[in-house]
Coordinates of C-alpha atoms in Angstrom, one line a residue:
M1 CA -16.5 -3.9 -20.2
T2 CA -17.6 -1.9 -23.2
D3 CA -16.8 1.6 -25.2
T4 CA -18.6 3.2 -22.1
M5 CA -15.7 2.8 -19.7
E6 CA -14.2 6.2 -18.6
Q7 CA -11.0 7.5 -19.8
C8 CA -8.1 5.8 -18.3
P9 CA -6.5 8.1 -15.8
H10 CA -2.9 7.0 -16.8
S11 CA -3.7 7.7 -20.8
D12 CA -1.4 11.1 -20.8
F13 CA 1.9 9.5 -19.6
C14 CA 1.3 5.7 -20.3
G15 CA 2.3 4.7 -23.8
G16 CA 0.6 1.3 -23.6
C17 CA -2.8 2.0 -25.0
T18 CA -2.3 4.1 -28.0
Y19 CA -6.1 3.9 -29.0
Q20 CA -7.2 4.7 -25.6
G21 CA -10.5 7.0 -25.9
I22 CA -11.2 6.1 -29.4
P23 CA -14.5 4.0 -30.3
Y24 CA -13.7 0.4 -30.6
A25 CA -15.1 0.5 -34.3
E26 CA -12.6 3.2 -35.2
Q27 CA -10.1 1.1 -33.8
L28 CA -10.7 -2.0 -35.8
A29 CA -11.0 0.0 -39.0
D30 CA -7.9 1.7 -38.6
K31 CA -6.0 -1.4 -38.0
E32 CA -7.3 -3.3 -40.6
Q33 CA -6.4 -0.5 -42.9
Q34 CA -2.8 -0.4 -41.6
V35 CA -2.6 -4.2 -42.9
L36 CA -4.4 -3.5 -46.2
R37 CA -1.8 -0.6 -47.0
L38 CA 1.1 -2.5 -46.5
L39 CA -0.2 -5.4 -48.6
E40 CA -1.1 -3.1 -51.2
K41 CA 2.3 -1.0 -51.1
E42 CA 4.3 -4.4 -52.0
G43 CA 1.8 -5.5 -54.6
I44 CA 0.4 -8.5 -52.6
A45 CA -3.2 -9.4 -53.6
P46 CA -5.0 -12.2 -51.6
D47 CA -7.4 -14.4 -53.3
E48 CA -9.6 -13.7 -50.1
T49 CA -9.3 -10.9 -47.5
A50 CA -11.8 -11.4 -44.6
A51 CA -12.7 -8.4 -42.5
I52 CA -10.6 -7.8 -39.1
A53 CA -12.0 -10.4 -36.4
G54 CA -12.5 -7.9 -33.3
C55 CA -12.7 -8.9 -29.6
P56 CA -16.2 -9.2 -28.3
A57 CA -17.8 -6.2 -26.5
D58 CA -17.4 -7.4 -22.9
S59 CA -13.5 -8.3 -23.2
T60 CA -12.1 -5.3 -25.1
Y61 CA -10.7 -4.6 -21.3
R62 CA -9.4 -6.8 -18.5
Y63 CA -8.1 -9.1 -20.9
R64 CA -4.2 -9.2 -20.3
N65 CA -2.8 -12.2 -18.2
K66 CA 0.5 -10.9 -17.6
M67 CA 2.2 -7.7 -16.7
E68 CA 6.0 -6.9 -15.8
Y69 CA 5.7 -3.4 -14.0
T70 CA 9.0 -1.4 -13.4
F71 CA 10.3 0.1 -10.2
G72 CA 11.1 3.8 -10.9
D73 CA 10.2 7.5 -10.6
L74 CA 8.2 10.0 -12.6
V75 CA 10.5 12.7 -11.9
K76 CA 14.3 12.7 -11.0
D77 CA 14.2 11.7 -7.3
G78 CA 10.8 11.9 -6.9
P79 CA 8.5 9.6 -4.9
L80 CA 8.9 5.8 -5.9
C81 CA 6.4 4.9 -8.8
L82 CA 5.6 1.3 -10.2
G83 CA 4.1 0.6 -13.4
M84 CA 5.2 1.3 -16.9
H85 CA 7.6 3.6 -18.7
K86 CA 6.5 7.1 -19.7
I87 CA 5.7 7.4 -23.3
R88 CA 8.7 9.0 -25.2
N89 CA 10.9 8.9 -21.7
F90 CA 12.3 5.7 -20.8
M91 CA 14.0 6.9 -17.6
S92 CA 10.5 7.7 -16.5
V93 CA 7.9 5.4 -14.7
I94 CA 4.2 6.1 -14.3
T95 CA 2.4 4.1 -11.4
V96 CA -0.9 2.4 -13.1
D97 CA -2.7 1.3 -10.6
H98 CA -5.9 1.8 -12.3
C99 CA -5.2 0.1 -15.8
Q100 CA -8.1 -0.8 -17.8
I101 CA -6.8 -3.7 -19.7
V102 CA -5.7 -5.8 -16.9
P103 CA -7.7 -7.6 -14.3
L104 CA -8.5 -5.6 -11.0
D105 CA -6.5 -7.9 -9.2
F106 CA -3.1 -7.2 -10.9
N107 CA -4.0 -3.4 -9.7
R108 CA -4.6 -4.5 -6.1
I109 CA -1.4 -6.2 -6.2
L110 CA 0.4 -3.3 -7.6
G111 CA -0.7 -0.9 -5.3
Y112 CA -0.4 -2.9 -2.3
T113 CA 3.4 -3.7 -3.3
L114 CA 4.0 0.2 -3.9
D115 CA 2.7 1.1 -0.4
F116 CA 4.7 -1.7 1.1
C117 CA 7.9 -0.8 -0.5
S118 CA 7.4 3.0 0.0
Q119 CA 7.0 2.8 3.6
R120 CA 10.1 0.7 3.8
G121 CA 12.3 3.1 2.2
Y122 CA 13.3 0.7 -0.4
V123 CA 15.2 2.4 -3.4
K124 CA 14.6 1.6 -6.9
Y125 CA 17.0 0.3 -9.3
H126 CA 19.0 3.2 -11.2
K127 CA 19.5 1.9 -14.7
K128 CA 22.3 4.4 -15.3
L129 CA 24.2 4.2 -11.8
H130 CA 23.3 0.4 -11.5
R131 CA 22.5 0.6 -7.9
G132 CA 19.5 0.2 -5.9
L133 CA 17.2 -2.6 -4.8
L134 CA 13.9 -2.7 -6.6
R135 CA 13.5 -3.8 -10.1
N136 CA 10.2 -5.1 -11.2
L137 CA 6.9 -6.8 -10.1
I138 CA 5.5 -9.6 -12.4
V139 CA 2.0 -10.8 -12.3
R140 CA 0.6 -13.5 -14.1
W141 CA -3.0 -15.0 -14.6
G142 CA -4.7 -18.4 -15.5
V143 CA -7.9 -16.8 -16.9
H144 CA -9.8 -20.1 -16.9
T145 CA -8.4 -21.3 -13.5
G146 CA -8.4 -18.1 -11.6
E147 CA -4.6 -18.8 -10.4
L148 CA -2.3 -15.8 -10.1
L149 CA 1.5 -15.8 -9.7
V150 CA 3.1 -12.9 -8.0
N151 CA 6.7 -12.1 -8.5
I152 CA 9.1 -9.6 -7.0
V153 CA 12.3 -8.6 -8.8
T154 CA 15.3 -7.3 -7.1
T155 CA 19.0 -6.9 -7.1
T156 CA 21.1 -8.5 -4.2
E157 CA 22.3 -5.1 -2.9
S158 CA 20.2 -5.1 0.3
S159 CA 17.6 -7.3 2.0
F160 CA 14.1 -7.4 1.2
D161 CA 11.3 -8.4 3.7
D162 CA 9.9 -11.2 1.9
Q163 CA 8.0 -12.5 5.0
G164 CA 6.3 -8.8 5.7
W165 CA 5.3 -8.6 1.7
L166 CA 4.2 -12.0 1.5
N167 CA 1.8 -11.6 4.6
G168 CA 0.3 -8.6 3.2
L169 CA -0.4 -10.4 -0.3
E170 CA -1.9 -13.1 1.7
Q171 CA -4.4 -10.7 3.4
L172 CA -5.6 -9.0 -0.1
A173 CA -9.2 -9.1 -1.1
L174 CA -8.8 -10.8 -4.5
D175 CA -11.1 -11.9 -7.2
N176 CA -8.6 -14.6 -8.0
R177 CA -6.3 -16.8 -5.9
I178 CA -2.5 -16.4 -5.6
V179 CA -0.9 -20.1 -6.3
G180 CA 2.7 -18.7 -5.9
V181 CA 4.9 -16.1 -4.7
M182 CA 8.5 -15.6 -5.9
H183 CA 11.4 -13.6 -5.3
T184 CA 13.8 -13.2 -8.2
Y185 CA 17.1 -11.8 -7.9
S186 CA 18.8 -10.2 -10.8
D187 CA 21.8 -7.9 -11.0
A188 CA 22.4 -7.8 -14.4
L189 CA 23.0 -4.2 -16.1
A190 CA 20.2 -4.9 -18.7
D191 CA 16.9 -3.4 -18.1
A192 CA 15.0 -6.5 -19.1
V193 CA 14.3 -9.3 -16.6
K194 CA 17.3 -11.4 -16.6
P195 CA 16.9 -13.9 -13.9
E196 CA 19.7 -14.9 -12.2
S197 CA 18.2 -17.0 -9.3
M198 CA 14.6 -17.4 -7.8
E199 CA 13.2 -18.2 -4.4
V200 CA 9.8 -19.6 -4.1
L201 CA 8.4 -18.1 -1.2
R202 CA 4.8 -19.9 -1.2
G203 CA 3.1 -22.2 -3.3
R204 CA 4.5 -22.9 -6.9
E205 CA 6.4 -21.4 -9.9
Y206 CA 3.9 -22.1 -12.5
Y207 CA -0.1 -21.7 -13.1
I208 CA -2.4 -23.9 -15.1
E209 CA -4.2 -22.8 -18.1
K210 CA -7.0 -24.3 -20.2
I211 CA -7.1 -23.6 -24.1
Q212 CA -10.3 -25.5 -25.7
D213 CA -9.8 -28.9 -23.9
L214 CA -5.9 -29.0 -23.4
S215 CA -4.0 -27.9 -20.0
F216 CA -1.0 -26.1 -20.0
K217 CA 1.6 -25.5 -17.2
V218 CA 2.5 -22.0 -17.6
H219 CA 6.0 -21.8 -15.8
E220 CA 7.0 -18.0 -14.3
F221 CA 9.4 -17.1 -17.2
S222 CA 8.1 -19.0 -20.1
F223 CA 6.1 -17.3 -23.0
F224 CA 2.2 -17.7 -23.3
Q225 CA -0.4 -15.9 -25.1
T226 CA -1.3 -12.9 -23.4
N227 CA -4.8 -12.9 -24.4
V228 CA -6.1 -16.5 -23.9
D229 CA -9.5 -16.3 -25.2
A230 CA -8.7 -14.4 -28.5
A231 CA -5.3 -16.5 -29.1
S232 CA -7.6 -19.5 -29.0
R233 CA -9.9 -18.3 -31.4
L234 CA -7.5 -17.3 -33.8
Y235 CA -5.7 -20.6 -33.7
R236 CA -8.9 -22.6 -34.1
E237 CA -9.9 -20.3 -37.3
G238 CA -6.4 -20.7 -38.6
I239 CA -5.9 -24.1 -38.2
S240 CA -9.5 -25.0 -39.9
L241 CA -7.9 -23.1 -43.1
I242 CA -5.7 -26.1 -43.6
E243 CA -7.7 -28.3 -46.2
N244 CA -7.3 -31.5 -44.0
I245 CA -4.8 -32.2 -41.2
E246 CA -6.1 -35.7 -40.5
G247 CA -2.9 -37.8 -40.3
K248 CA -0.5 -35.2 -41.9
S249 CA 2.9 -34.5 -40.4
V250 CA 3.0 -30.8 -39.6
F251 CA 6.2 -28.6 -38.6
D252 CA 5.2 -25.8 -36.3
L253 CA 8.3 -23.6 -36.4
Y254 CA 8.6 -20.6 -33.7
C255 CA 6.2 -22.7 -31.6
G256 CA 6.9 -21.0 -28.2
T257 CA 5.3 -23.4 -25.7
G258 CA 3.5 -25.6 -28.1
T259 CA -0.1 -24.6 -28.1
I260 CA -0.8 -24.7 -31.7
S261 CA 1.4 -27.8 -31.9
Q262 CA -0.9 -29.5 -29.4
I263 CA -4.2 -28.5 -30.7
M264 CA -3.1 -29.6 -34.1
A265 CA -1.7 -32.7 -32.5
E266 CA -5.2 -34.1 -31.8
K267 CA -5.9 -34.7 -35.5
A268 CA -2.0 -34.6 -37.2
G269 CA -0.3 -37.7 -37.5
H270 CA 2.8 -36.2 -36.3
V271 CA 3.8 -32.5 -35.3
L272 CA 7.4 -31.2 -35.0
G273 CA 7.6 -27.9 -33.3
V274 CA 10.8 -25.9 -33.3
E275 CA 11.8 -23.1 -30.9
I276 CA 15.0 -21.5 -29.8
V277 CA 13.8 -20.6 -26.4
P278 CA 14.8 -23.5 -24.0
E279 CA 12.2 -22.6 -21.5
S280 CA 9.7 -22.5 -23.7
V281 CA 10.7 -25.8 -25.1
D282 CA 10.7 -27.6 -21.8
S283 CA 7.4 -26.3 -21.1
A284 CA 6.3 -27.6 -24.4
R285 CA 7.3 -31.0 -23.8
E286 CA 5.8 -30.9 -20.2
N287 CA 2.5 -29.8 -21.5
A288 CA 2.3 -32.5 -24.3
A289 CA 3.2 -35.3 -21.8
L290 CA 0.3 -33.4 -19.4
N291 CA -2.2 -33.8 -22.1
G292 CA -1.3 -37.5 -23.2
L293 CA 0.1 -36.3 -26.7
A294 CA 2.6 -38.7 -28.0
N295 CA 2.8 -37.3 -31.3
C296 CA 4.6 -34.3 -30.5
E297 CA 8.3 -33.5 -30.9
F298 CA 9.9 -30.7 -29.7
I299 CA 13.3 -29.5 -30.6
C300 CA 15.1 -26.5 -29.3
G301 CA 17.2 -24.3 -31.8
D302 CA 17.2 -21.9 -34.7
V303 CA 14.6 -22.8 -37.2
F304 CA 17.0 -22.9 -40.1
Q305 CA 19.7 -24.5 -38.5
V306 CA 17.3 -27.3 -37.3
L307 CA 15.6 -27.6 -40.6
Q308 CA 19.0 -28.0 -42.2
Q309 CA 19.8 -30.8 -40.2
R310 CA 16.6 -32.8 -40.8
S311 CA 15.8 -35.0 -43.7
D312 CA 12.2 -35.6 -43.1
K313 CA 9.5 -33.5 -45.2
P314 CA 6.4 -32.3 -43.7
D315 CA 3.0 -32.2 -45.4
V316 CA 2.1 -28.6 -43.8
I317 CA 4.0 -25.8 -42.3
V318 CA 2.6 -23.6 -39.5
V319 CA 5.1 -20.5 -38.8
D320 CA 4.5 -18.1 -35.9
P321 CA 7.4 -16.1 -35.8
P322 CA 8.3 -13.2 -33.2
R323 CA 7.9 -9.6 -34.1
V324 CA 11.1 -9.4 -36.4
G325 CA 9.8 -11.9 -38.4
M326 CA 11.5 -14.8 -40.3
S327 CA 15.1 -14.6 -41.7
V328 CA 15.7 -14.9 -45.4
D329 CA 17.7 -18.2 -45.0
A330 CA 14.5 -19.5 -43.0
V331 CA 12.0 -18.3 -45.8
D332 CA 14.2 -19.9 -48.3
K333 CA 14.4 -23.4 -46.3
I334 CA 10.6 -23.3 -45.7
A335 CA 9.9 -22.7 -49.2
S336 CA 12.4 -25.5 -50.7
Y337 CA 10.0 -28.1 -49.3
G338 CA 7.5 -27.2 -51.7
V339 CA 4.4 -28.2 -49.4
T340 CA 0.9 -27.2 -50.9
E341 CA -0.2 -25.1 -47.7
I342 CA 1.6 -23.0 -45.3
L343 CA -0.3 -21.1 -42.5
Y344 CA 1.7 -17.7 -41.1
I345 CA 0.5 -16.3 -37.8
S346 CA 1.8 -12.8 -37.4
C347 CA 2.1 -10.4 -34.7
N348 CA 3.8 -7.8 -36.8
P349 CA 2.1 -6.9 -40.2
K350 CA 5.4 -5.3 -41.3
T351 CA 7.3 -8.1 -40.9
L352 CA 4.8 -10.3 -42.6
V353 CA 4.5 -8.2 -45.8
K354 CA 8.3 -8.4 -45.9
N355 CA 8.2 -12.3 -45.4
L356 CA 5.1 -12.6 -48.0
V357 CA 7.2 -10.8 -50.8
Q358 CA 9.7 -13.1 -50.4
F359 CA 7.5 -16.3 -50.4
Q360 CA 5.5 -15.0 -53.6
N361 CA 8.9 -15.0 -55.5
L362 CA 9.6 -18.5 -54.3
G363 CA 6.4 -19.7 -55.9
Y364 CA 3.7 -19.2 -53.1
H365 CA 0.5 -17.0 -53.3
V366 CA -1.8 -15.6 -50.5
R367 CA -4.9 -17.7 -50.8
Y368 CA -6.7 -15.9 -47.5
L369 CA -5.9 -13.2 -45.3
R370 CA -7.5 -11.8 -42.2
P371 CA -6.4 -9.3 -39.4
Y372 CA -7.2 -10.0 -36.0
D373 CA -7.3 -7.4 -33.1
N374 CA -6.4 -9.6 -30.1
F375 CA -5.0 -6.6 -28.1
P376 CA -7.6 -3.8 -28.1
M377 CA -6.7 -0.2 -27.1
T378 CA -2.9 -0.9 -28.1
K379 CA -1.2 -0.7 -31.4
H380 CA -0.8 -4.4 -32.1
V381 CA -2.7 -6.2 -34.7
E382 CA -2.2 -10.0 -35.6
T383 CA -3.0 -11.4 -39.1
V384 CA -3.5 -15.0 -40.3
V385 CA -2.4 -16.0 -43.8
L386 CA -2.9 -19.0 -45.6
M387 CA -0.5 -19.4 -48.7
S388 CA -0.4 -22.2 -51.2
K389 CA 2.1 -23.4 -53.8
V390 CA 1.2 -21.7 -57.1
G391 CA -0.5 -24.2 -59.8
V392 CA -2.1 -26.1 -56.9
E393 CA -5.7 -26.3 -57.6
Y394 CA -8.3 -26.3 -54.6
A395 CA -12.1 -27.3 -54.6

């Protein structure tokens, strides 16, 4: 898919793709300037700033490997919809059955599920009244294995025809293959999916993905990179910035399911991964065992609290925090180790710059910085930063 793809039919209402219809070169230039302006505003001057890395022309569309769709309606008491929240109107939902940043199979599964539920008269869950049956549809995809997971999320208010829905799913003509179908139950008041119980209707509750020469079991509710090929490139290029990881002790903080940890563990002496989400830590441990990596250790907990309790010191630190960035205490603790190199992988340039200012005040400077566009058409931009201890000389 390239810039020649027709205008998305959902772009007037869906808030997902803010750059829809804008030539890709202009998207890249705008995102790059966003990062550079933030750096300049805070007086951060990297030794080297590389041009933004865009996605190849054939992967600016159809790249997302996960979507969490919501049931609702576009207008009050209107026909049932299934898709994304309407831009600037969280109570309304627009059906996105022609979305261009997901595989075609996602649109097929969405369309079938919406028709199935509409024909049976199932009612959406009302966020204010806390009544109704239908909440979400979650679809996940193993890019390099062609495996699909499909999960319907409902309340326990009334029954749902699992077998009828499953039978229709299995008759769909798809490019990939469904390896797991689930029904998750949640009566939580929050709009976010909070699984209280889950039934596997067919197959399994995980898919297999491959990154470089490693295999990963991705469980239904564990975090995984949304654009696998772009993330793989970012990790590879980021890790290559470290002077020499061979045999070193590495702390991988905010490690998620341990993807970066395991890539580094193929050369590093020992990798400690720290992550606060229990499901992600479980997945990290399981996948390290799957890949035969005995030099990975994963701990579940808040980064600052975990580090406070440990006496060992790393040679290198890698951080990949969530969008909120790192706390002041966490940055203080990380800087206190005095390691010569810190690799920061960011998914939010605003919180990145805030953290960099603090690191700068604690004796670090930015040697290298490069933005990455891993999510074309959307507002999101990743950034890789290599920091060094002030006064350390490099060849």
